[in-house]
mmCIF file with all atom_site columns, C-alpha atoms in Angstrom:
data_model
loop_
_atom_site.group_PDB
_atom_site.id
_atom_site.type_symbol
_atom_site.label_atom_id
_atom_site.label_alt_id
_atom_site.label_comp_id
_atom_site.label_asym_id
_atom_site.label_entity_id
_atom_site.label_seq_id
_atom_site.pdbx_PDB_ins_code
_atom_site.Cartn_x
_atom_site.Cartn_y
_atom_site.Cartn_z
_atom_site.occupancy
_atom_site.B_iso_or_equiv
_atom_site.pdbx_formal_charge
_atom_site.auth_seq_id
_atom_site.auth_comp_id
_atom_site.auth_asym_id
_atom_site.auth_atom_id
_atom_site.pdbx_PDB_model_num
ATOM 1   C CA . MET A 1 1   ? 32.251  15.119  1.431   1.00 0.00 ? 1   MET A CA 1
ATOM 2   C CA . ASN A 1 2   ? 31.955  11.281  3.724   1.00 0.00 ? 2   ASN A CA 1
ATOM 3   C CA . LEU A 1 3   ? 31.643  8.437   1.084   1.00 0.00 ? 3   LEU A CA 1
ATOM 4   C CA . THR A 1 4   ? 30.960  6.216   3.878   1.00 0.00 ? 4   THR A CA 1
ATOM 5   C CA . CYS A 1 5   ? 27.441  4.246   3.731   1.00 0.00 ? 5   CYS A CA 1
ATOM 6   C CA . ALA A 1 6   ? 25.518  6.319   5.656   1.00 0.00 ? 6   ALA A CA 1
ATOM 7   C CA . LEU A 1 7   ? 22.892  3.344   7.080   1.00 0.00 ? 7   LEU A CA 1
ATOM 8   C CA . CYS A 1 8   ? 25.568  0.703   8.511   1.00 0.00 ? 8   CYS A CA 1
ATOM 9   C CA . GLY A 1 9   ? 28.588  3.133   8.492   1.00 0.00 ? 9   GLY A CA 1
ATOM 10  C CA . HIS A 1 10  ? 30.631  0.520   6.281   1.00 0.00 ? 10  HIS A CA 1
ATOM 11  C CA . GLY A 1 11  ? 31.595  0.464   2.976   1.00 0.00 ? 11  GLY A CA 1
ATOM 12  C CA . CYS A 1 12  ? 31.172  3.123   0.147   1.00 0.00 ? 12  CYS A CA 1
ATOM 13  C CA . ASP A 1 13  ? 27.971  5.299   -0.225  1.00 0.00 ? 13  ASP A CA 1
ATOM 14  C CA . SER A 1 14  ? 26.526  3.897   -3.409  1.00 0.00 ? 14  SER A CA 1
ATOM 15  C CA . VAL A 1 15  ? 23.532  2.099   -4.959  1.00 0.00 ? 15  VAL A CA 1
ATOM 16  C CA . PRO A 1 16  ? 25.078  -1.231  -5.394  1.00 0.00 ? 16  PRO A CA 1
ATOM 17  C CA . HIS A 1 17  ? 26.367  -1.422  -1.776  1.00 0.00 ? 17  HIS A CA 1
ATOM 18  C CA . LEU A 1 18  ? 22.984  -0.128  -0.595  1.00 0.00 ? 18  LEU A CA 1
ATOM 19  C CA . SER A 1 19  ? 21.009  -3.044  -2.423  1.00 0.00 ? 19  SER A CA 1
ATOM 20  C CA . PHE A 1 20  ? 23.523  -5.802  -2.126  1.00 0.00 ? 20  PHE A CA 1
ATOM 21  C CA . GLN A 1 21  ? 26.182  -5.128  0.836   1.00 0.00 ? 21  GLN A CA 1
ATOM 22  C CA . CYS A 1 22  ? 24.560  -2.803  3.474   1.00 0.00 ? 22  CYS A CA 1
ATOM 23  C CA . LYS A 1 23  ? 23.605  -4.665  6.719   1.00 0.00 ? 23  LYS A CA 1
ATOM 24  C CA . TYR A 1 24  ? 21.058  -2.073  7.584   1.00 0.00 ? 24  TYR A CA 1
ATOM 25  C CA . SER A 1 25  ? 19.449  -2.380  4.341   1.00 0.00 ? 25  SER A CA 1
ATOM 26  C CA . HIS A 1 26  ? 19.708  -6.288  4.404   1.00 0.00 ? 26  HIS A CA 1
ATOM 27  C CA . LYS A 1 27  ? 18.147  -6.596  7.593   1.00 0.00 ? 27  LYS A CA 1
ATOM 28  C CA . PHE A 1 28  ? 15.181  -4.313  6.472   1.00 0.00 ? 28  PHE A CA 1
ATOM 29  C CA . TRP A 1 29  ? 14.733  -6.311  3.206   1.00 0.00 ? 29  TRP A CA 1
ATOM 30  C CA . SER A 1 30  ? 14.795  -9.632  5.022   1.00 0.00 ? 30  SER A CA 1
ATOM 31  C CA . SER A 1 31  ? 12.047  -8.514  7.414   1.00 0.00 ? 31  SER A CA 1
ATOM 32  C CA . ILE A 1 32  ? 9.786   -7.545  4.861   1.00 0.00 ? 32  ILE A CA 1
ATOM 33  C CA . LYS A 1 33  ? 9.905   -9.554  1.905   1.00 0.00 ? 33  LYS A CA 1
ATOM 34  C CA . GLY A 1 34  ? 8.508   -12.728 2.901   1.00 0.00 ? 34  GLY A CA 1
ATOM 35  C CA . MET A 1 35  ? 5.715   -10.829 4.424   1.00 0.00 ? 35  MET A CA 1
ATOM 36  C CA . PHE A 1 36  ? 4.800   -9.304  1.095   1.00 0.00 ? 36  PHE A CA 1
ATOM 37  C CA . TYR A 1 37  ? 5.828   -12.200 -1.994  1.00 0.00 ? 37  TYR A CA 1
ATOM 38  C CA . MET A 1 38  ? 8.805   -10.097 -2.333  1.00 0.00 ? 38  MET A CA 1
ATOM 39  C CA . ASP A 1 39  ? 10.937  -12.890 -3.115  1.00 0.00 ? 39  ASP A CA 1
ATOM 40  C CA . GLN A 1 40  ? 9.452   -13.069 -6.481  1.00 0.00 ? 40  GLN A CA 1
ATOM 41  C CA . THR A 1 41  ? 11.692  -12.784 -9.694  1.00 0.00 ? 41  THR A CA 1
ATOM 42  C CA . GLY A 1 42  ? 11.372  -9.349  -11.466 1.00 0.00 ? 42  GLY A CA 1
ATOM 43  C CA . ASP A 1 43  ? 9.456   -11.416 -14.775 1.00 0.00 ? 43  ASP A CA 1
ATOM 44  C CA . ASP A 1 44  ? 6.619   -13.069 -12.235 1.00 0.00 ? 44  ASP A CA 1
ATOM 45  C CA . MET A 1 45  ? 6.127   -9.671  -10.558 1.00 0.00 ? 45  MET A CA 1
ATOM 46  C CA . HIS A 1 46  ? 5.757   -7.616  -13.863 1.00 0.00 ? 46  HIS A CA 1
ATOM 47  C CA . GLN A 1 47  ? 4.008   -10.532 -15.987 1.00 0.00 ? 47  GLN A CA 1
ATOM 48  C CA . ASN A 1 48  ? 1.331   -11.154 -13.262 1.00 0.00 ? 48  ASN A CA 1
ATOM 49  C CA . ASN A 1 49  ? -1.689  -9.092  -12.112 1.00 0.00 ? 49  ASN A CA 1
ATOM 50  C CA . ASN A 1 50  ? -2.889  -11.177 -9.347  1.00 0.00 ? 50  ASN A CA 1
ATOM 51  C CA . ILE A 1 51  ? -2.665  -10.233 -5.607  1.00 0.00 ? 51  ILE A CA 1
ATOM 52  C CA . LYS A 1 52  ? 0.649   -11.392 -4.866  1.00 0.00 ? 52  LYS A CA 1
ATOM 53  C CA . SER A 1 53  ? 2.486   -9.764  -7.711  1.00 0.00 ? 53  SER A CA 1
ATOM 54  C CA . VAL A 1 54  ? 0.363   -6.708  -6.525  1.00 0.00 ? 54  VAL A CA 1
ATOM 55  C CA . MET A 1 55  ? 1.353   -7.145  -2.925  1.00 0.00 ? 55  MET A CA 1
ATOM 56  C CA . SER A 1 56  ? 5.059   -7.548  -4.403  1.00 0.00 ? 56  SER A CA 1
ATOM 57  C CA . LYS A 1 57  ? 5.281   -4.434  -6.536  1.00 0.00 ? 57  LYS A CA 1
ATOM 58  C CA . ILE A 1 58  ? 3.951   -2.414  -3.941  1.00 0.00 ? 58  ILE A CA 1
ATOM 59  C CA . GLY A 1 59  ? 6.511   -3.436  -1.119  1.00 0.00 ? 59  GLY A CA 1
ATOM 60  C CA . THR A 1 60  ? 9.471   -3.152  -3.172  1.00 0.00 ? 60  THR A CA 1
ATOM 61  C CA . ALA A 1 61  ? 8.609   0.028   -4.040  1.00 0.00 ? 61  ALA A CA 1
ATOM 62  C CA . ALA A 1 62  ? 7.620   1.200   -0.121  1.00 0.00 ? 62  ALA A CA 1
ATOM 63  C CA . CYS A 1 63  ? 10.853  -0.244  0.752   1.00 0.00 ? 63  CYS A CA 1
ATOM 64  C CA . VAL A 1 64  ? 12.878  1.318   -2.180  1.00 0.00 ? 64  VAL A CA 1
ATOM 65  C CA . TYR A 1 65  ? 11.727  4.491   -1.026  1.00 0.00 ? 65  TYR A CA 1
ATOM 66  C CA . ASN A 1 66  ? 11.970  4.289   2.767   1.00 0.00 ? 66  ASN A CA 1
ATOM 67  C CA . VAL A 1 67  ? 15.694  2.889   2.522   1.00 0.00 ? 67  VAL A CA 1
ATOM 68  C CA . TRP A 1 68  ? 16.641  5.998   0.149   1.00 0.00 ? 68  TRP A CA 1
ATOM 69  C CA . HIS A 1 69  ? 14.549  8.280   2.139   1.00 0.00 ? 69  HIS A CA 1
ATOM 70  C CA . GLU A 1 70  ? 16.416  7.004   5.607   1.00 0.00 ? 70  GLU A CA 1
ATOM 71  C CA . ARG A 1 71  ? 19.858  7.426   4.037   1.00 0.00 ? 71  ARG A CA 1
ATOM 72  C CA . ASN A 1 72  ? 18.638  11.131  2.805   1.00 0.00 ? 72  ASN A CA 1
ATOM 73  C CA . MET A 1 73  ? 17.618  11.987  6.166   1.00 0.00 ? 73  MET A CA 1
ATOM 74  C CA . ARG A 1 74  ? 20.775  10.806  8.189   1.00 0.00 ? 74  ARG A CA 1
ATOM 75  C CA . LEU A 1 75  ? 23.112  12.608  5.067   1.00 0.00 ? 75  LEU A CA 1
ATOM 76  C CA . PHE A 1 76  ? 20.870  15.484  4.910   1.00 0.00 ? 76  PHE A CA 1
ATOM 77  C CA . GLN A 1 77  ? 19.442  16.319  8.209   1.00 0.00 ? 77  GLN A CA 1
ATOM 78  C CA . ASP A 1 78  ? 21.213  14.317  10.565  1.00 0.00 ? 78  ASP A CA 1
ATOM 79  C CA . LYS A 1 79  ? 18.022  12.256  11.717  1.00 0.00 ? 79  LYS A CA 1
ATOM 80  C CA . TYR A 1 80  ? 18.179  8.545   12.420  1.00 0.00 ? 80  TYR A CA 1
ATOM 81  C CA . ILE A 1 81  ? 15.515  5.872   12.260  1.00 0.00 ? 81  ILE A CA 1
ATOM 82  C CA . ASP A 1 82  ? 16.589  2.291   13.527  1.00 0.00 ? 82  ASP A CA 1
ATOM 83  C CA . GLU A 1 83  ? 15.776  -0.651  11.571  1.00 0.00 ? 83  GLU A CA 1
ATOM 84  C CA . ILE A 1 84  ? 13.225  -2.064  13.778  1.00 0.00 ? 84  ILE A CA 1
ATOM 85  C CA . THR A 1 85  ? 11.159  1.235   13.919  1.00 0.00 ? 85  THR A CA 1
ATOM 86  C CA . LEU A 1 86  ? 11.622  2.002   10.044  1.00 0.00 ? 86  LEU A CA 1
ATOM 87  C CA . ILE A 1 87  ? 10.441  -1.775  9.556   1.00 0.00 ? 87  ILE A CA 1
ATOM 88  C CA . LYS A 1 88  ? 7.450   -1.362  11.675  1.00 0.00 ? 88  LYS A CA 1
ATOM 89  C CA . MET A 1 89  ? 6.709   1.592   9.656   1.00 0.00 ? 89  MET A CA 1
ATOM 90  C CA . VAL A 1 90  ? 6.834   0.634   6.668   1.00 0.00 ? 90  VAL A CA 1
ATOM 91  C CA . LYS A 1 91  ? 4.842   -2.640  7.058   1.00 0.00 ? 91  LYS A CA 1
ATOM 92  C CA . GLU A 1 92  ? 1.737   -0.088  8.323   1.00 0.00 ? 92  GLU A CA 1
ATOM 93  C CA . GLU A 1 93  ? 2.359   1.841   5.102   1.00 0.00 ? 93  GLU A CA 1
ATOM 94  C CA . ILE A 1 94  ? 2.092   -1.033  2.928   1.00 0.00 ? 94  ILE A CA 1
ATOM 95  C CA . LYS A 1 95  ? -0.924  -2.429  4.887   1.00 0.00 ? 95  LYS A CA 1
ATOM 96  C CA . TRP A 1 96  ? -2.844  0.838   4.139   1.00 0.00 ? 96  TRP A CA 1
ATOM 97  C CA . LYS A 1 97  ? -1.803  1.283   0.408   1.00 0.00 ? 97  LYS A CA 1
ATOM 98  C CA . LEU A 1 98  ? -3.487  -2.602  0.489   1.00 0.00 ? 98  LEU A CA 1
ATOM 99  C CA . LEU A 1 99  ? -6.429  -1.676  2.213   1.00 0.00 ? 99  LEU A CA 1
ATOM 100 C CA . SER A 1 100 ? -6.937  1.282   -0.070  1.00 0.00 ? 100 SER A CA 1
ATOM 101 C CA . LEU A 1 101 ? -6.989  -0.917  -3.357  1.00 0.00 ? 101 LEU A CA 1
ATOM 102 C CA . ASN A 1 102 ? -10.258 -2.299  -5.125  1.00 0.00 ? 102 ASN A CA 1
ATOM 103 C CA . VAL A 1 103 ? -9.724  -5.643  -5.438  1.00 0.00 ? 103 VAL A CA 1
ATOM 104 C CA . LYS A 1 104 ? -11.965 -8.203  -6.902  1.00 0.00 ? 104 LYS A CA 1
ATOM 105 C CA . LYS A 1 105 ? -12.828 -11.431 -4.421  1.00 0.00 ? 105 LYS A CA 1
ATOM 106 C CA . SER A 1 106 ? -10.787 -14.204 -5.584  1.00 0.00 ? 106 SER A CA 1
ATOM 107 C CA . ASP A 1 107 ? -9.677  -17.527 -3.935  1.00 0.00 ? 107 ASP A CA 1
ATOM 108 C CA . ALA A 1 108 ? -6.029  -16.264 -4.262  1.00 0.00 ? 108 ALA A CA 1
ATOM 109 C CA . VAL A 1 109 ? -7.489  -13.115 -2.392  1.00 0.00 ? 109 VAL A CA 1
ATOM 110 C CA . ILE A 1 110 ? -8.985  -15.014 0.274   1.00 0.00 ? 110 ILE A CA 1
ATOM 111 C CA . GLN A 1 111 ? -5.999  -17.005 0.841   1.00 0.00 ? 111 GLN A CA 1
ATOM 112 C CA . THR A 1 112 ? -3.704  -14.080 1.032   1.00 0.00 ? 112 THR A CA 1
#
């Protein structure tokens, strides 16, 4: 079994590598995080229920799922999506999820 990262082709295929060292996932996270307020700390994200916190939670969940899904597709089905295409897909997925929410109108929501 090949233990090389299926996404970037470098490093050991592991959760720490995928989370902190993988060039593919790093480019992916960098492109998404600012757009959906995912630069909050864990405490900020989980203690608040404001719109930015909700966006951060949805964005983080979508990113983790899709990076892991892409890894599995490469490993088990030999199917590849480049990071630019995956970024576009995830942005759309997050957008549709956010549009489906029933949100109270507030100044924070209007500004976001």
